Coordinates of C-alpha atoms in Angstrom, one line a residue:
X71 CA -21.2 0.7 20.8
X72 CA -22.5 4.3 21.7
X73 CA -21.0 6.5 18.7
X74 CA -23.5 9.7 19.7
X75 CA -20.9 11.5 22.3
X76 CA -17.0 11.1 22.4
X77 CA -14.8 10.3 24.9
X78 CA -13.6 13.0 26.8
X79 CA -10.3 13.5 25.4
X80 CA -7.4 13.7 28.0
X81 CA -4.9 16.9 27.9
X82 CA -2.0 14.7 27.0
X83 CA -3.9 12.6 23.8
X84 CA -1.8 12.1 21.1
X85 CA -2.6 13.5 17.9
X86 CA -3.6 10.5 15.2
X87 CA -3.9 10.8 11.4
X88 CA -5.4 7.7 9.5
X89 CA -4.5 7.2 5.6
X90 CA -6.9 5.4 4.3
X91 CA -7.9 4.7 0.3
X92 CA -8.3 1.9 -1.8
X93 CA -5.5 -0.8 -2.7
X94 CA -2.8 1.4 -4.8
X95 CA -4.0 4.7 -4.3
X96 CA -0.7 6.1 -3.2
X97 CA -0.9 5.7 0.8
X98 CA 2.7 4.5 1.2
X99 CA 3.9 7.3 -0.9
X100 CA 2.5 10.0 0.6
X101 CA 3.2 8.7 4.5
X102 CA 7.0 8.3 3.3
X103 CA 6.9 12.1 1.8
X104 CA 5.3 13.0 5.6
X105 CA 8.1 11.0 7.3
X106 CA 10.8 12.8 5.6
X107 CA 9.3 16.1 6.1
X108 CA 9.1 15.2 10.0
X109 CA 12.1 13.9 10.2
X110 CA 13.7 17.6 9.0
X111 CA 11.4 19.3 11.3
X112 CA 12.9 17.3 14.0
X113 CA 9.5 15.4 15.0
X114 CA 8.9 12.6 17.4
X115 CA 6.1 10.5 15.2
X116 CA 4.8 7.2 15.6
X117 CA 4.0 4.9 12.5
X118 CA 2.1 1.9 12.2
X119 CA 1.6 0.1 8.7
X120 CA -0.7 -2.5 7.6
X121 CA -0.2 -4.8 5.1
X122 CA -3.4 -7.0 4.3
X123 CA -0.1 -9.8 2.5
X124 CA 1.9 -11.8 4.7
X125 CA 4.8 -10.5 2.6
X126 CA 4.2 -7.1 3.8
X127 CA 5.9 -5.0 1.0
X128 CA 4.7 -2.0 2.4
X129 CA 6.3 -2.4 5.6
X130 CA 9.5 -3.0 4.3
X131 CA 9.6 0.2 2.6
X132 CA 8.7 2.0 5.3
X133 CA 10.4 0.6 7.7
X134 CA 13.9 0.7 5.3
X135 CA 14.0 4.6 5.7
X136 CA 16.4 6.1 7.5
X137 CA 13.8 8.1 10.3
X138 CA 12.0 4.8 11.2
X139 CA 15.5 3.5 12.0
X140 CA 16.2 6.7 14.4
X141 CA 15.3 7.0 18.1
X142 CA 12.4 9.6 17.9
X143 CA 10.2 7.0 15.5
X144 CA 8.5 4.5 16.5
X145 CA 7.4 1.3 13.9
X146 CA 4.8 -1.3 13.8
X147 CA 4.0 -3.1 10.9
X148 CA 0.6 -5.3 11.1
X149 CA 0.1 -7.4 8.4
X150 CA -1.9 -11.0 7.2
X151 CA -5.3 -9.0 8.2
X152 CA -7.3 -5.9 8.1
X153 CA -7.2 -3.2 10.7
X154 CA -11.0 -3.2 10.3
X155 CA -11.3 -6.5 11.3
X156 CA -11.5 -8.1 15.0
X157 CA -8.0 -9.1 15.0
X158 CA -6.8 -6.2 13.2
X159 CA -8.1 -4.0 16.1
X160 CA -7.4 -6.1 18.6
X161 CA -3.3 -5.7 17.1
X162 CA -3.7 -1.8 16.5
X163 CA -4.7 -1.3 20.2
X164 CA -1.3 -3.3 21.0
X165 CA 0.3 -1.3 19.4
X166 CA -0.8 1.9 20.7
X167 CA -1.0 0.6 24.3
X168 CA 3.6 0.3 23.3
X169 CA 3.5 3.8 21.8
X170 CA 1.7 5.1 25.6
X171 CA 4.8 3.1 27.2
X172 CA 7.3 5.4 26.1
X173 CA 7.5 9.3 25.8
X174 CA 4.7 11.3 23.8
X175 CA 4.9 11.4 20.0
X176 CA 4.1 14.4 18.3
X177 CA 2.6 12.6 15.8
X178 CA 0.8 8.8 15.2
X179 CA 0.6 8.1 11.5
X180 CA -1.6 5.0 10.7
X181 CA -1.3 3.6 6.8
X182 CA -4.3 0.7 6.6
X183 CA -4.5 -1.6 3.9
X184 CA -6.3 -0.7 0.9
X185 CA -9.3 -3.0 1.9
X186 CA -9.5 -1.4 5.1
X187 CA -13.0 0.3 5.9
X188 CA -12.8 3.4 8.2
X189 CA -16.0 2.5 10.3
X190 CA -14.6 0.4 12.9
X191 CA -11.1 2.7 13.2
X192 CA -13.3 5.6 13.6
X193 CA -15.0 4.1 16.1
X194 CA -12.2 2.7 17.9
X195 CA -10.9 6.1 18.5
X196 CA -14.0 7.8 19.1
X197 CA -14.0 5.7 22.3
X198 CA -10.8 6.0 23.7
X199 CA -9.3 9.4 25.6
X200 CA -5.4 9.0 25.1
X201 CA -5.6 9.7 21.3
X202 CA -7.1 12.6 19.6
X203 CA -7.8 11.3 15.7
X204 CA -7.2 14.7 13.9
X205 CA -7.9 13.3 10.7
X206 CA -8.9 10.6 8.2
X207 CA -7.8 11.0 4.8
X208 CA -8.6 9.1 2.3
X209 CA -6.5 8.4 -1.0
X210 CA -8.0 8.2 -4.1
X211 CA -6.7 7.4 -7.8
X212 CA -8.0 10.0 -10.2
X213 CA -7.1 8.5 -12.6
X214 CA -9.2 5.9 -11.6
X215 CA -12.1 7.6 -10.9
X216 CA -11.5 9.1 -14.7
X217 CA -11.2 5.8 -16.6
X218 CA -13.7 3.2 -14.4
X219 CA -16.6 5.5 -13.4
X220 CA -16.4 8.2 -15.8
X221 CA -14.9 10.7 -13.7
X222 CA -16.9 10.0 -10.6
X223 CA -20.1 10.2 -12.3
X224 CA -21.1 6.3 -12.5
X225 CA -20.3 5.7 -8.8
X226 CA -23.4 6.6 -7.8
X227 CA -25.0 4.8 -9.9
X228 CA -23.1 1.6 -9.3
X229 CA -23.8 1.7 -5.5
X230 CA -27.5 2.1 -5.7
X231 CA -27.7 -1.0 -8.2
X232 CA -25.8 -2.9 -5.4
X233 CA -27.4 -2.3 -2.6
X234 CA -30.9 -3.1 -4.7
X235 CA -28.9 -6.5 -5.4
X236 CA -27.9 -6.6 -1.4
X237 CA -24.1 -7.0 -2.9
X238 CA -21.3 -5.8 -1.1
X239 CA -18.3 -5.0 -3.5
X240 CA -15.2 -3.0 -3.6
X241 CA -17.7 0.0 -4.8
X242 CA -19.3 -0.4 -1.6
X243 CA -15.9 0.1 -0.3
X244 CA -14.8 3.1 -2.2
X245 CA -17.7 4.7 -1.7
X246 CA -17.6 4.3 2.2
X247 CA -14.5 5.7 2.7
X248 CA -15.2 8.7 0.6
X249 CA -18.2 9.5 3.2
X250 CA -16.3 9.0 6.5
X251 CA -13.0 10.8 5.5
X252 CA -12.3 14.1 6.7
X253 CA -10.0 15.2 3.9
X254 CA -9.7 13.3 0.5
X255 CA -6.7 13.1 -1.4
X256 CA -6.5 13.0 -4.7
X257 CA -3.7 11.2 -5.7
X258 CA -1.9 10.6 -9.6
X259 CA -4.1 13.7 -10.5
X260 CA -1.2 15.0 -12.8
X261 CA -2.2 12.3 -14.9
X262 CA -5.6 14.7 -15.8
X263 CA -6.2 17.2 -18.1
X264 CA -7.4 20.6 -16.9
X265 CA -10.9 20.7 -15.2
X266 CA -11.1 16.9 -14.9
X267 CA -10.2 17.2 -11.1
X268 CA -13.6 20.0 -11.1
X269 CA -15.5 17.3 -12.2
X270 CA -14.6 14.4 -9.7
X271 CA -14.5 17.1 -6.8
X272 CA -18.1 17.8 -7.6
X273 CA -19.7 13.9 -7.6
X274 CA -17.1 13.9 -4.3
X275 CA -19.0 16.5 -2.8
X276 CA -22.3 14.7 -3.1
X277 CA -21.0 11.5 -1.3
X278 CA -19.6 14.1 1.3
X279 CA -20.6 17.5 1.0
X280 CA -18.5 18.7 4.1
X281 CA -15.4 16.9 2.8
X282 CA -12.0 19.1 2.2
X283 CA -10.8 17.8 -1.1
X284 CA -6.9 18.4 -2.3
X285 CA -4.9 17.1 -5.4
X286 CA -1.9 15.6 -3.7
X287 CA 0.5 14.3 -6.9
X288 CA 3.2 12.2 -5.5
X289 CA 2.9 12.5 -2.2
X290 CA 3.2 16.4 -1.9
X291 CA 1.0 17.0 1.1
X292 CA 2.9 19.5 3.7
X293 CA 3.1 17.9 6.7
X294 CA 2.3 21.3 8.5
X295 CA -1.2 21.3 7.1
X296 CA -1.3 17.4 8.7
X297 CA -0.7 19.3 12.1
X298 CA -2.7 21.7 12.2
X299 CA -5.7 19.9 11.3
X300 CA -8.7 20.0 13.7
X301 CA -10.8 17.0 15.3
X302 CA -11.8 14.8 13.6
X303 CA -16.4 15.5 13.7
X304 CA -17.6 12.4 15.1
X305 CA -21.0 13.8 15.0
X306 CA -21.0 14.1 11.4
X307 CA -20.7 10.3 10.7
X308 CA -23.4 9.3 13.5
X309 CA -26.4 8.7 11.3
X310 CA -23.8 6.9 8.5
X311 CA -22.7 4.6 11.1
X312 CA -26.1 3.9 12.5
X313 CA -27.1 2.9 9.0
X314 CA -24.4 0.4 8.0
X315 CA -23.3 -1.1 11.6
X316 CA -25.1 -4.6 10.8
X317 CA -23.4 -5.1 7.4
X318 CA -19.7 -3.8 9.0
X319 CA -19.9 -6.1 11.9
X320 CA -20.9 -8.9 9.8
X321 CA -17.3 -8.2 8.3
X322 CA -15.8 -8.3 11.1
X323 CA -14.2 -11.3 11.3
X324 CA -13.5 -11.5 7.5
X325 CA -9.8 -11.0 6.7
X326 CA -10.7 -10.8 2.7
X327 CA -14.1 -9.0 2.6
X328 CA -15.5 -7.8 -0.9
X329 CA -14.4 -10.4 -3.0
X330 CA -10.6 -9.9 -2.5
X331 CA -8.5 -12.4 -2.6
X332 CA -4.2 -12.6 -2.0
X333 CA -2.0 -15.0 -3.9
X334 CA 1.8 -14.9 -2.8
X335 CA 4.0 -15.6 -5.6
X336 CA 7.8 -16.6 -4.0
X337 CA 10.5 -18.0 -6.4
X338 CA 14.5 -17.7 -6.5
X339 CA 14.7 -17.6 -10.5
X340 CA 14.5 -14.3 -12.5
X341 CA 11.4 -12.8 -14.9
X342 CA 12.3 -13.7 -18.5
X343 CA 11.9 -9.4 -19.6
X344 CA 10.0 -10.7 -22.5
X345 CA 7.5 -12.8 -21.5
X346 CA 6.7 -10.3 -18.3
X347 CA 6.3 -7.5 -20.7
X348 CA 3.9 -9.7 -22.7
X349 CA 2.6 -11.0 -19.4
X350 CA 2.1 -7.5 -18.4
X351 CA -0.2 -6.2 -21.8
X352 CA -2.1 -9.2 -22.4
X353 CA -3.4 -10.9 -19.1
X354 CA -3.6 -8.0 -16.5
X355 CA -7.1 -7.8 -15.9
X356 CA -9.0 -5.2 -14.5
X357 CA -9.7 -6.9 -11.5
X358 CA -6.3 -7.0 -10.4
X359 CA -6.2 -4.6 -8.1
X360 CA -2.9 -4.8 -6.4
X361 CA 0.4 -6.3 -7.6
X362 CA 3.7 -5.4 -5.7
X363 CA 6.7 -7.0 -4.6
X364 CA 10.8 -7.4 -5.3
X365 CA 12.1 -9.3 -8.2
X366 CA 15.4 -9.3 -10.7
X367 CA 16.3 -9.9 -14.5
X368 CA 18.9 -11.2 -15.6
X369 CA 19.2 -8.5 -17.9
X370 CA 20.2 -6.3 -14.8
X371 CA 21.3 -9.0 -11.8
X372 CA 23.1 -6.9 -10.1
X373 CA 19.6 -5.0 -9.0
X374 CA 16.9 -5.2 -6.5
X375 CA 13.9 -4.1 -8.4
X376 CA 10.8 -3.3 -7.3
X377 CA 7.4 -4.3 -8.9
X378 CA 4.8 -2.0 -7.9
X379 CA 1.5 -2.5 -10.0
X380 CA -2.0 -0.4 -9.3
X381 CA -5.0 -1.3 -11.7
X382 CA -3.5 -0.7 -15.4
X383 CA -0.5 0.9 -14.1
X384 CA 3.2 -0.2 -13.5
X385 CA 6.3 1.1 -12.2
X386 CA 9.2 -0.8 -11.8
X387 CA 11.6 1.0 -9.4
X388 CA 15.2 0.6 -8.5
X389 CA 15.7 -0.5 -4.5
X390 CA 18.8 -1.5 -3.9
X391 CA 21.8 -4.4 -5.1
X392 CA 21.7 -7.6 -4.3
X393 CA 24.6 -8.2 -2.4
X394 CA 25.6 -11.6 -4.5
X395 CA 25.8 -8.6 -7.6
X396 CA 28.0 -6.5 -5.2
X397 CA 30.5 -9.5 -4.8
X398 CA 30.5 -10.6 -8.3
X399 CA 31.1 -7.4 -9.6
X400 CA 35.6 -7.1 -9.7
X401 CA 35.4 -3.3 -9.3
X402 CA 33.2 -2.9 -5.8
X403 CA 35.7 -1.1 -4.4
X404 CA 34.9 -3.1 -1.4
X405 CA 37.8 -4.1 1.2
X406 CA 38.8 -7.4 1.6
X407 CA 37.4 -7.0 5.6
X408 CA 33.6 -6.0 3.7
X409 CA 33.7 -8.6 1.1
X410 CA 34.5 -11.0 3.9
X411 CA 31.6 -9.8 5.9
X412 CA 29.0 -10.0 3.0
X413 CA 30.2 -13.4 2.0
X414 CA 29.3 -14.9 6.0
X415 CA 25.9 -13.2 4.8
X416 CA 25.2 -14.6 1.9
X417 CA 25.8 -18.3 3.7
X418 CA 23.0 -17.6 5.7
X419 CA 20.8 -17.5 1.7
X420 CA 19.2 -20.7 1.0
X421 CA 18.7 -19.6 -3.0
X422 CA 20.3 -20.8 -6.1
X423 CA 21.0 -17.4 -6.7
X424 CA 22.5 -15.8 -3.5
X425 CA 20.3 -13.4 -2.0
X426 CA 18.3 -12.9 -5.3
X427 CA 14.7 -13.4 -5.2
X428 CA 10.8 -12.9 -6.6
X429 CA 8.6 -12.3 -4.1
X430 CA 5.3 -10.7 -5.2
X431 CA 2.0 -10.5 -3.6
X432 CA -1.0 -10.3 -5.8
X433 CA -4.6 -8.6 -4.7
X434 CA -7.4 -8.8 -6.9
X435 CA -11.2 -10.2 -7.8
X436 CA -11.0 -14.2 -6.9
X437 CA -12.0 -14.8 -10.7
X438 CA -8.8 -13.1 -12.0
X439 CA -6.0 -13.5 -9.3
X440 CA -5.3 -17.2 -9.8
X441 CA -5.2 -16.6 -13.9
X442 CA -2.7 -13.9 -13.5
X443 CA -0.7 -15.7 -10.8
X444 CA 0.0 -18.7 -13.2
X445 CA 0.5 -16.3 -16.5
X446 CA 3.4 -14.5 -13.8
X447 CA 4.8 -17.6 -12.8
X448 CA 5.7 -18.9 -16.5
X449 CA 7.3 -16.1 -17.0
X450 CA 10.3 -17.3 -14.8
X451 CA 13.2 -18.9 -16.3
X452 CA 13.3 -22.4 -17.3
X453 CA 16.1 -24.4 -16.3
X454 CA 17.4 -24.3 -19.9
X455 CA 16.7 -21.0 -20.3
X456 CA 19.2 -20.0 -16.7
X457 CA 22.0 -22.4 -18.5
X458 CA 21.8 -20.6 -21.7
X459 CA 22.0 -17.2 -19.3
X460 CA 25.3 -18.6 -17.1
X461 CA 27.0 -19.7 -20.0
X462 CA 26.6 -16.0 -21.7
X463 CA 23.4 -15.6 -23.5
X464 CA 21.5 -13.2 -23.8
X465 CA 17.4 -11.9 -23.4
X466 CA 15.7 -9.1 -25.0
X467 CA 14.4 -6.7 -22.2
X468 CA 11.7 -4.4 -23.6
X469 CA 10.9 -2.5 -20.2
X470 CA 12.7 1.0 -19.5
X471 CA 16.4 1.8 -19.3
X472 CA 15.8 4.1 -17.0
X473 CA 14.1 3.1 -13.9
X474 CA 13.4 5.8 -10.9
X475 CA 15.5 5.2 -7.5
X476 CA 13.0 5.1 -4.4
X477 CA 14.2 7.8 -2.3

C-alpha cells in the first residue's frame, strides 16, 4: 500500500478525528464530553465506537445519550474485533460508506478499542478522498505512565529489550501509538503532583518530538480546538510505517493481538459487597487491564450500577434503576397506565430477578484473566445466601455511599 503521497482530498471530505489510547485511558469519557459540547453548538457529528467485547459496554453508554438519539447524529457501534484488524476495517468502511448516504456531518468521531493500533486506520484514510482525518489523538493514563514506567522514563527501555527478544507486547502497543498520534492526551493527570506531567511530556517528546501534548482531566478537551485542528501529516509517519508494515500485517487478522485475552462474565444474581471488595484488593492483578460492565447489590437493588475498572483503579458509578426496583418500590409515583406498561416489559426478562443483571467483560494478560474471572464469579450470591436476603437479612457493603451519576 503506497503511504508516500495522499489521496487527493475532495472539497466536500468530511472532517475525521480518531481517539485512540490504550484499554482504560479515558476515550469514552472524553468523546461523551465532545458529544455534549456539539450537541449545544448545534453540530451535525458522526460517531462510531468500537468495542473489542461482544458485550460492548462502551457502546451502550454512548449510544444511551440523549444527542446520539437525535436526528443530526449518527451511531455505529463495532464491536467483537479490532478496527485494526481485516474485519474491523472491512466494518469501519461500512460504516462510512452509510454516513456518505446521507447529508454531510460536520464532524466523524471514531473511539477504537484500547488494543487498537493506529497504523492500519491511518492508512485507511490516507487512501481514501471523501474523509479528511484531521487528527489522531491518543489517550494516555498518567497515572500510569507514573506508577508502571516511572513516569515515562522505563518505556524506552522496555521496548528496546523487546524488540532484542522479537516480542510483541502491549508496550509495543503503547509505544506505537504515542509515535503516530498527532495530539496526545493526557488523561487522569489531576491524579499528579506538580511537574510530574514535565517529566512524562519530556520522554513523550522523544518517542514523538513533533507531537502536541495536553493534560485533558475528565474529558475537558474543547471541542473547538477538535475543529480547528489541521491535517493530519501523513508524511511524517512514512519512514515509521515503512519500518513496522511486516509485523502489523502479520496482525492483521488477529482479533486479540499482544497477549490480550476477553472473558465475559454474565449472571442474574447480585455481588456479595464483601467479598467483591475483598475480591477487588487481593486478586486484581496488574495485568488486568480492562474490567467494565453493569451489575447490582443487594445492598442497593433498586440501582443499575456500573463497574468500570482501569489497571488498579475503580469506579463504581450510578446508571440508572432497574425497572423491577421502580415497581417494587410503593411510592414511584408512577400511574397505574406506567406501571402497567413496565410490567408487559419486565415479561419479556428471562432473570430470576426481573431485569437485574451482571454483565462484565474482562480484558487482560491470558495468565491473569481466567484467575480473576473465577475470584469475580464466587463473589455472587449463593443460593442460601439470596434466601437469607428475600427473607430480610442483611450484608455489610464496604464500597462508597456516595457513588457519582454518569451524566
Amino acid at each position: 500500500m503506497n503511504t508516500g503521497k495522499p489521496t487527493a482530498k475532495s472539497k466536500t471530505s468530511v472532517p475525521t478525528v480518531i481517539l485512540n489510547g490504550f484499554l482504560g485511558s479515558g476515550k469514552t469519557t472524553l468523546l461523551k464530553s465532545l458529544l455534549n459540547q456539539s450537541a449545544k453548538k448545534g453540530l451535525s457529528v458522526c460517531v462510531i465506537v468500537n468495542d473489542m467485547s461482544e458485550l460492548d459496554v462502551d457502546g451502550e453508554l454512548v449510544a444511551d445519550m440523549e444527542i446520539t438519539k437525535q436526528s443530526n447524529c449518527y451511531f455505529e457501534s463495532i464491536y467483537s474485533c479490532i478496527l485494526s484488524s481485516r474485519t474491523g476495517l472491512d466494518k469501519l468502511e461500512q460504516a462510512l460508506q452509510k454516513i456518505l448516504s446521507g447529508s454531510k456531518p460536520d464532524l466523524i468521531l471514531i473511539e477504537t478499542s484500547g488494543s487498537c493500533h493506529p497504523m492500519p486506520l491511518v492508512e485507511f484514510f490516507n487512501l481514501t478522498q471523501d474523509f479528511d482525518l484531521t487528527g489522531v489523538l491518543t489517550l494516555v493514563d498518567s497515572s500510569l505512565l507514573a506508577q508502571d514506567f516511572n513516569y515515562g522514563k522505563d518505556i524506552l527501555p522496555q521496548l528496546q529489550s523487546n524488540l532484542k527478544s522479537n516480542l510483541r507486547s502491549t508496550v509495543n502497543l503503547l509505544v506505537e501509538q504515542i509515535m503516530f498520534c498527532s495530539h496526545l492526551m493526557l488523561t487522569k493527570s489531576d491524579r499528579l503532583e506538580d511537574g510530574d506531567l514535565q517529566r512524562i511530556a519530556g520522554f513523550a517528546h522523544q518517542l514523538n518530538p513533533y507531537v502536541n501534548i495536553l493534560s485533558v482531566p475528565w474529558g475537558k478537551l474543547a471541542i473547538d480546538d477538535v475543529l480547528t485542528m489541521p491535517n493530519y501529516d501523513f508524511y511524517k509517519v512514512e519512514k515509521l510505517i515503512e519500518e513496522l508494515r511486516p509485523v502489523i500485517e502479520s496482525e492483521a487478522y488477529d482479533e486479540r493481538p499482544y497477549d490480550l485475552a476477553t472473558r465475559i462474565i454474565k449472571d442474574d444474581r447480585p455481588f456479595h459487597p464483601d467479598r467483591l471488595w475483598a475480591v477487588c484488593n487481593k486478586h486484581l492483578g496488574d495485568k488486568v487491564y480492562r474490567s467494565k460492565g453493569f451489575f447490582w447489590f443487594p445492598t442497593r437493588d433498586k440501582f443499575s450500577l456500573l463497574w468500570n475498572q482501569a489497571a488498579g483503579g475503580i469506579n463504581l458509578e450510578f446508571v440508572g434503576f432497574w425497572r423491577s426496583g421502580i415497581l417494587e418500590d410503593s411510592e414511584n409515583g408512577l400511574s397505574k397506565m406506567e406501571i402497567e406498561l413496565l410490567e408487559k416489559r419486565l415479561e419479556k426478562e428471562s432473570g430470576q430477578f426481573g431485569d437485574r443483571c451482571c454483565h462484565l467483560t474482562i480484558i487482560g494478560d491470558k495468565t491473569q484473566v481466567d484467575t480473576f474471572e473465577e475470584a469475580l464469579k464466587h463473589c455472587f450470591l449463593t443460593s442460601d445466601e439470596i434466601k437469607y436476603w428475600q427473607n430480610g437479612g442483611e450484608f455489610n457493603d464496604p464500597w462508597p455511599t456516595q457513588i457519582v451519576k454518569v451524566n
